mmCIF file of C-alpha atoms in Angstrom:
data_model
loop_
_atom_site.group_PDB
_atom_site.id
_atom_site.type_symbol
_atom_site.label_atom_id
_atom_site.label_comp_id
_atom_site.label_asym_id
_atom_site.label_seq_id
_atom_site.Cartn_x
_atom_site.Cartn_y
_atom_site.Cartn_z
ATOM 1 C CA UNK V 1 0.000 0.000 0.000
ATOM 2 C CA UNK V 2 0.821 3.365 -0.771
ATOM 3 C CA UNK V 3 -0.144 6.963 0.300
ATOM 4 C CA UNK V 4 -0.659 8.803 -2.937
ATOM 5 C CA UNK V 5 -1.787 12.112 -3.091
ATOM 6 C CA UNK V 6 -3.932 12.732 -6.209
ATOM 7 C CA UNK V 7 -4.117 16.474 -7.796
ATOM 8 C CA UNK V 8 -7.138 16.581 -10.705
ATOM 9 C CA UNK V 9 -9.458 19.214 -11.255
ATOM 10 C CA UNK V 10 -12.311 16.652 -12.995
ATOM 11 C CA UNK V 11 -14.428 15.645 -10.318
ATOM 12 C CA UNK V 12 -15.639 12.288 -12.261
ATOM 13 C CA UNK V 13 -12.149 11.660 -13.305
ATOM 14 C CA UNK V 14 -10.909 12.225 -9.724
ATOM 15 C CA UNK V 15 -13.722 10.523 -8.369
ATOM 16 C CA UNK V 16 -12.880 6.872 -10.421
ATOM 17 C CA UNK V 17 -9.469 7.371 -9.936
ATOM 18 C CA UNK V 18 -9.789 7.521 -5.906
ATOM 19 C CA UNK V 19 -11.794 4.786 -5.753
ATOM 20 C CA UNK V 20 -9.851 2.525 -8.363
ATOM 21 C CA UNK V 21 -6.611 2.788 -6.374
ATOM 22 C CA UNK V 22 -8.332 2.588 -2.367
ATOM 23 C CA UNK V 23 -9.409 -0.607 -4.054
ATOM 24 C CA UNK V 24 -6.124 -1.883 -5.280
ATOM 25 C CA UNK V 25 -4.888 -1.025 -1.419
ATOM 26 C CA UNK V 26 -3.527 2.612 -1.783
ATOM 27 C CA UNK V 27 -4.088 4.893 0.983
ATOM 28 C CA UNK V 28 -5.464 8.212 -1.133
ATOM 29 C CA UNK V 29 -6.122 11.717 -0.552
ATOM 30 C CA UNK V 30 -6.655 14.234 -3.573
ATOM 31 C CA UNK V 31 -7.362 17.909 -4.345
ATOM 32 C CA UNK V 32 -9.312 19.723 -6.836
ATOM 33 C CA UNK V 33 -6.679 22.602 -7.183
ATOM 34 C CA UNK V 34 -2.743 22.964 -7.115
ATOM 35 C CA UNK V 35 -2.479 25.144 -4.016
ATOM 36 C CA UNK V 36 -4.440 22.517 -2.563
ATOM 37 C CA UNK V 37 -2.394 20.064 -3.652
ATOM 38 C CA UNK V 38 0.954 21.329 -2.543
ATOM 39 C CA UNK V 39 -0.826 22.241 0.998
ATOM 40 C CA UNK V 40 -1.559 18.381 1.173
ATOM 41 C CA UNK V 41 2.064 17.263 -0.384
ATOM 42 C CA UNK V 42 3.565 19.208 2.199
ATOM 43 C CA UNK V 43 1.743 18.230 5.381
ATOM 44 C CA UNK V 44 0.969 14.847 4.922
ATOM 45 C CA UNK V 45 4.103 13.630 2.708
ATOM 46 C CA UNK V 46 2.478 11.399 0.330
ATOM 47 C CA UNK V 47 4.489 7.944 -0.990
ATOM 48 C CA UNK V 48 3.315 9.647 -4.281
ATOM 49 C CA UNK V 49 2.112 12.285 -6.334
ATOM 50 C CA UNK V 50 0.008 12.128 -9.285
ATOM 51 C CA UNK V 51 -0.417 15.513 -10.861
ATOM 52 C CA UNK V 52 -3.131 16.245 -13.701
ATOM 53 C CA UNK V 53 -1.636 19.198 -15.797
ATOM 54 C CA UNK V 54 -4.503 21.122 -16.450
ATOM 55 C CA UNK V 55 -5.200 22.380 -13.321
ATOM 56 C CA UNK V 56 -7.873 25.909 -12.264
ATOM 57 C CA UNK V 57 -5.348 28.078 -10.214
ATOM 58 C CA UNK V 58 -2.068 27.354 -12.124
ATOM 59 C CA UNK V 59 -0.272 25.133 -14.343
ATOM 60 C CA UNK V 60 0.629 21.705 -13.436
ATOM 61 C CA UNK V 61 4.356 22.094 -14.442
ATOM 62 C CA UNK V 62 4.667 24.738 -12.403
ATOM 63 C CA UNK V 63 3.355 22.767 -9.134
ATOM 64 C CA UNK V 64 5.778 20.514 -10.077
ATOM 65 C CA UNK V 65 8.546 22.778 -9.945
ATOM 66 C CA UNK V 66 7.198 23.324 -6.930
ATOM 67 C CA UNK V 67 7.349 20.203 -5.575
ATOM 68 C CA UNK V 68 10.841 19.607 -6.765
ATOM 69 C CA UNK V 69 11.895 22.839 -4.540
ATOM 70 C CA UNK V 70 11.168 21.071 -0.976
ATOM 71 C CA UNK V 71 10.907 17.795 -1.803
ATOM 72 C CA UNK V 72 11.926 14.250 -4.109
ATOM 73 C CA UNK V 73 8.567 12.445 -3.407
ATOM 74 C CA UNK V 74 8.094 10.875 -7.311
ATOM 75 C CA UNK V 75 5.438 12.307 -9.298
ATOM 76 C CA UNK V 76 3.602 11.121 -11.692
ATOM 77 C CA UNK V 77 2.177 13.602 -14.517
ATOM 78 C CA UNK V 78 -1.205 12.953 -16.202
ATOM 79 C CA UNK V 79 -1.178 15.307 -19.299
ATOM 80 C CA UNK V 80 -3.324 14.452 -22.335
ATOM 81 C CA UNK V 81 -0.460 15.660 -24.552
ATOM 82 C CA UNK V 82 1.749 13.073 -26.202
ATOM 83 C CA UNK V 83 4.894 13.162 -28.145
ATOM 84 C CA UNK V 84 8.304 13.062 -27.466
ATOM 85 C CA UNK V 85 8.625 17.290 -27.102
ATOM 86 C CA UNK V 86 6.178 17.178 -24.188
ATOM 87 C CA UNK V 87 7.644 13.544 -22.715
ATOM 88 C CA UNK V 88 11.385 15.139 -22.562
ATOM 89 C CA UNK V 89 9.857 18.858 -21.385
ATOM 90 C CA UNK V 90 8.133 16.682 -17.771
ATOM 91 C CA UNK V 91 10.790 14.790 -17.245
ATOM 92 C CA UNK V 92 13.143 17.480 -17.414
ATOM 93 C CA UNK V 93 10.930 19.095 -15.088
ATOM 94 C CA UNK V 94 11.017 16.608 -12.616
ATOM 95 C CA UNK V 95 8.611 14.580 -12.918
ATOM 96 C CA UNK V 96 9.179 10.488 -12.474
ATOM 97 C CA UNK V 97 7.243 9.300 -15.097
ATOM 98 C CA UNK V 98 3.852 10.405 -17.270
ATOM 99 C CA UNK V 99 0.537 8.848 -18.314
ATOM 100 C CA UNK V 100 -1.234 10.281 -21.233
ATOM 101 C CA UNK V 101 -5.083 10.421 -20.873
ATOM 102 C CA UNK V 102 -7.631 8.463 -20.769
ATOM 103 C CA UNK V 103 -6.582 6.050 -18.562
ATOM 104 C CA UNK V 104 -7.893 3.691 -15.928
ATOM 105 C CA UNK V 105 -6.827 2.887 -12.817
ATOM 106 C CA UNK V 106 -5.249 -0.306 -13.120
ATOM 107 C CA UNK V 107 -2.795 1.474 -15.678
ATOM 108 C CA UNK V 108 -2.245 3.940 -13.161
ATOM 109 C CA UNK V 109 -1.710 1.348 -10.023
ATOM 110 C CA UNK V 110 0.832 -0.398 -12.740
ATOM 111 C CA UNK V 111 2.666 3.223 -12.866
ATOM 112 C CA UNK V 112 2.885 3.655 -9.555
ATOM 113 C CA UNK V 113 3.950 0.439 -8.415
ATOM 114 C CA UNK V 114 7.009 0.682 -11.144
ATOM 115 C CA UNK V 115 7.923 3.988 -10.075
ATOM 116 C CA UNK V 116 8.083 3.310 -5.882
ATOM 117 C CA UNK V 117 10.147 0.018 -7.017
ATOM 118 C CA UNK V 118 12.296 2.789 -8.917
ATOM 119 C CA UNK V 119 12.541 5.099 -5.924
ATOM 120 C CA UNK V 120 13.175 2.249 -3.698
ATOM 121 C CA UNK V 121 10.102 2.892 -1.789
ATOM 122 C CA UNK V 122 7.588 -0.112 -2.577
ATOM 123 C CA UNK V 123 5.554 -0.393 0.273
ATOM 124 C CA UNK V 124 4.311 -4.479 0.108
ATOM 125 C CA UNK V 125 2.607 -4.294 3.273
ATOM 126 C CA UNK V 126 -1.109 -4.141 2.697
ATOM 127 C CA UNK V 127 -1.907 -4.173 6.038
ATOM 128 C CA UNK V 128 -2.508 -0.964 8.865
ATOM 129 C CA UNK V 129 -2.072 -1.446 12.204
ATOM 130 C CA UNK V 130 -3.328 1.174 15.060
ATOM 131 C CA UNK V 131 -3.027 -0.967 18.969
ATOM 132 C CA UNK V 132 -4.858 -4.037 18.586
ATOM 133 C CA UNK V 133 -7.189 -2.963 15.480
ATOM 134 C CA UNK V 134 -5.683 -4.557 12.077
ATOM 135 C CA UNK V 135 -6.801 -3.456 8.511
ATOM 136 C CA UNK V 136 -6.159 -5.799 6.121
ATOM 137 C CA UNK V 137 -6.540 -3.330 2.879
ATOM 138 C CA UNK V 138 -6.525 -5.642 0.186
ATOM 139 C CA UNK V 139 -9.175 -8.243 1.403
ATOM 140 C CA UNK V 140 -10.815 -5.311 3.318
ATOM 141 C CA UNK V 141 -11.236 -7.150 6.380
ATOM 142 C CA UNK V 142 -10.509 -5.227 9.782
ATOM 143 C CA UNK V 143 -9.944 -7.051 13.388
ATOM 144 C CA UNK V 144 -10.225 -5.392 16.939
ATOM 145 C CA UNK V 145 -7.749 -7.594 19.147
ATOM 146 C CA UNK V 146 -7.903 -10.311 16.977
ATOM 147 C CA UNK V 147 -12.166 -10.546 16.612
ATOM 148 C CA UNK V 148 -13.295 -9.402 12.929
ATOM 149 C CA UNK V 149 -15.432 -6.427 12.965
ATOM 150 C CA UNK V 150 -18.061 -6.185 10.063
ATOM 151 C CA UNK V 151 -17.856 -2.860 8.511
ATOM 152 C CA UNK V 152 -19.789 -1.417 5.835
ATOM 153 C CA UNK V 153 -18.248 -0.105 2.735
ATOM 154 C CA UNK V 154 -18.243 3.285 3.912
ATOM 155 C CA UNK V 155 -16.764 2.550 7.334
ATOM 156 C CA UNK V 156 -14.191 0.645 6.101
ATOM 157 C CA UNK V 157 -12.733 3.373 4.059
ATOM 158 C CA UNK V 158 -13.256 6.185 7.154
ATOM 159 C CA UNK V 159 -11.539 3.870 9.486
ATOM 160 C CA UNK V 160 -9.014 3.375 6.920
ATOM 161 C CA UNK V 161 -8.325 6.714 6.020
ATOM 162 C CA UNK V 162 -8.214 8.151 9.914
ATOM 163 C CA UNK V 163 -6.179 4.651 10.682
ATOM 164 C CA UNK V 164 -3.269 5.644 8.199
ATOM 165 C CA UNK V 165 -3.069 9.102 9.738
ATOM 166 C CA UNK V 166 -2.859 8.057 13.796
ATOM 167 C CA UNK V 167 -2.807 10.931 16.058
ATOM 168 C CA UNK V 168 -3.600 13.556 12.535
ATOM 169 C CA UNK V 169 -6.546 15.719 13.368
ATOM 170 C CA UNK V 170 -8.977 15.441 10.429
ATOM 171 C CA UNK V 171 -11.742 17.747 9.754
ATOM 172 C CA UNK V 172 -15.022 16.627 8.912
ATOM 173 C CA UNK V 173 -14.479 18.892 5.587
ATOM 174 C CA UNK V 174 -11.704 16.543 4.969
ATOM 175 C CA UNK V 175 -13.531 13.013 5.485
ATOM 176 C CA UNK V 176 -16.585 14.490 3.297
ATOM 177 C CA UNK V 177 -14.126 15.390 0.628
ATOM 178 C CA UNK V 178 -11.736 12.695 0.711
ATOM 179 C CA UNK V 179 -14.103 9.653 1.914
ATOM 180 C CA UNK V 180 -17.600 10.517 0.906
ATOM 181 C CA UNK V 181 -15.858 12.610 -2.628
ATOM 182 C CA UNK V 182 -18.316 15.573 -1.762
ATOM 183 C CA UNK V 183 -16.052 18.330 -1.309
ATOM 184 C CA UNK V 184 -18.675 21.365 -1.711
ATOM 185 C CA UNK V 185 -21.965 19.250 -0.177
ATOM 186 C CA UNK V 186 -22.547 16.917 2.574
ATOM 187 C CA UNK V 187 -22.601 17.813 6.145
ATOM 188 C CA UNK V 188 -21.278 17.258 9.288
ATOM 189 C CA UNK V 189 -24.441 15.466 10.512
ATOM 190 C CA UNK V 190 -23.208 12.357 7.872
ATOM 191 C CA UNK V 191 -19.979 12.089 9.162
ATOM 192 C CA UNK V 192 -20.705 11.865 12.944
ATOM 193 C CA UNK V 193 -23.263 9.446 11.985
ATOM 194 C CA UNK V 194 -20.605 6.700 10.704
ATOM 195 C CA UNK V 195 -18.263 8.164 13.673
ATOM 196 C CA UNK V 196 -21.182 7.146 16.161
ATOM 197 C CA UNK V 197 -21.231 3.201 14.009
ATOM 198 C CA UNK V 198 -17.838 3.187 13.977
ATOM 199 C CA UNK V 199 -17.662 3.892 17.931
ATOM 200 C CA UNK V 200 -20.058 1.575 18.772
ATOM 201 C CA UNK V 201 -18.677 -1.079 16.640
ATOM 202 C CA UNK V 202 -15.400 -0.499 18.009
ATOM 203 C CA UNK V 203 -16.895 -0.646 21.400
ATOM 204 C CA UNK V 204 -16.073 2.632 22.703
ATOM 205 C CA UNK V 205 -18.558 5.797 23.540
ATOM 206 C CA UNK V 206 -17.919 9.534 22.497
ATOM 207 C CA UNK V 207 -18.054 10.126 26.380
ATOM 208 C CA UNK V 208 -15.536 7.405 26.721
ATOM 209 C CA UNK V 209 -13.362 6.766 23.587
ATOM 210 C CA UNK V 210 -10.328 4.425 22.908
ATOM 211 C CA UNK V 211 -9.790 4.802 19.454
ATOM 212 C CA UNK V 212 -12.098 7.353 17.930
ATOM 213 C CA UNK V 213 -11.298 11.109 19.578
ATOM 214 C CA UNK V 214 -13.237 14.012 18.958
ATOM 215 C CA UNK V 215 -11.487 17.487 18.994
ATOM 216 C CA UNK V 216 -14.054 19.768 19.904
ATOM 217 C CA UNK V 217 -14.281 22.626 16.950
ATOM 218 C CA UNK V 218 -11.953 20.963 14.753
ATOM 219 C CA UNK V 219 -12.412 16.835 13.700
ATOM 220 C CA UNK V 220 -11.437 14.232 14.757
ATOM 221 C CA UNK V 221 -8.376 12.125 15.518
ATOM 222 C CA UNK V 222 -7.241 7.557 15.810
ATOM 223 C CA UNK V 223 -5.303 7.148 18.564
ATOM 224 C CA UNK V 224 -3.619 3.947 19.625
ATOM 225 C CA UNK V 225 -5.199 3.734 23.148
ATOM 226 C CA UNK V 226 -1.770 1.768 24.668
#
């Protein structure tokens, strides 16, 4: 598994894309903009970076020369020009490698697997681990001290996604958008729903958590309780 950030603009492209690679075990966030983007890059450190080039706010290129000014995490550019002028012009750039659109997510996976084997940062391990609760990410099966827990789709992906950022606050902005997709609707109301499942599944209270801690005004946090 990998954390890969995910910078596209398209909301259906982004959309498939996120799901397509949480289902081939990547651990993703994504953003809609490149300010966004290199706000995420540089406070959570993705494994990866996959950068559309088209972005709203600015040009991909230049996000990437961005990137390449604080940091060697690979990127991966998704441009829907081809040809060897605009190969050589990314690469000098920076970037790690290129994929020229359309293309689906199991080309993508394929890319980024090649490309952290490259790097020397593969990640096999398909598996999170918070105290005693185990995510197995492939098979999507969790464990609480060694008992399987049945989650729901949606629960298993917002216990994943707080799991592989222990002790991270995460707004509830943040789960809609990166969980749920819905980064201008939703509310908070649908979120602390699945928090109150999760809880009780987890067998812990909001008046008397383990795992699952709530910081007042701001989100919410996975703690290992040892």
């Amino acid at each position: 598994m990998a954390n890969v950030l995910l910078v596209e603009d398209d909301v259906t492209i982004r959309t498939a894309l996120v799901r397509g690679l949480r289902d081939r075990g990547h651990a993703v966030s994504s953003a809609a903009t490149a300010l966004d983007g290199l706000r995420l890059a540089l406070d959570t450190r993705p494994d990866l970076v996959v950068l559309d080039l088209g972005l709203p706010d600015l040009d991909g290129t230049e996000l990437l020369r961005m990137l390449r000014a604080v940091s060697r995490m690979p990127v991966i550019v998704a441009t829907a020009r081809d040809g060897e002028p605009e190969t050589v012009r990314l690469l000098d750039a920076g970037a790690d490698d290129y994929v020229v659109k359309p293309f689906t997510a199991t080309h993508l996976d394929a890319r980024i697997r090649a490309v952290l084997r490259r790097t020397g940062q593969e990640d096999t391990d398909t598996t999170v681990t918070v105290g005693g609760l185990h995510m197995d990410v492939r098979g999507r099966e969790t464990t609480l001290d060694g008992t399987p827990i049945d989650l729901t789709p949606r629960e298993f992906d917002l216990l994943l996604y707080l799991a592989s950022r222990p002790g991270r606050v995460v707004t509830k902005r943040e789960l809609l958008t990166e969980v749920w997709q819905v980064p201008y609707g939703g509310t908070d109301k649908t979120v602390d729903v699945h928090l109150s499942w999760l809880r009780r599944k987890l067998g812990e209270t909001a008046q008397a958590p383990r795992f699952l801690h709530t910081v007042r005004g701001v989100g919410v946090k996975l703690v290992d309780p040892t």
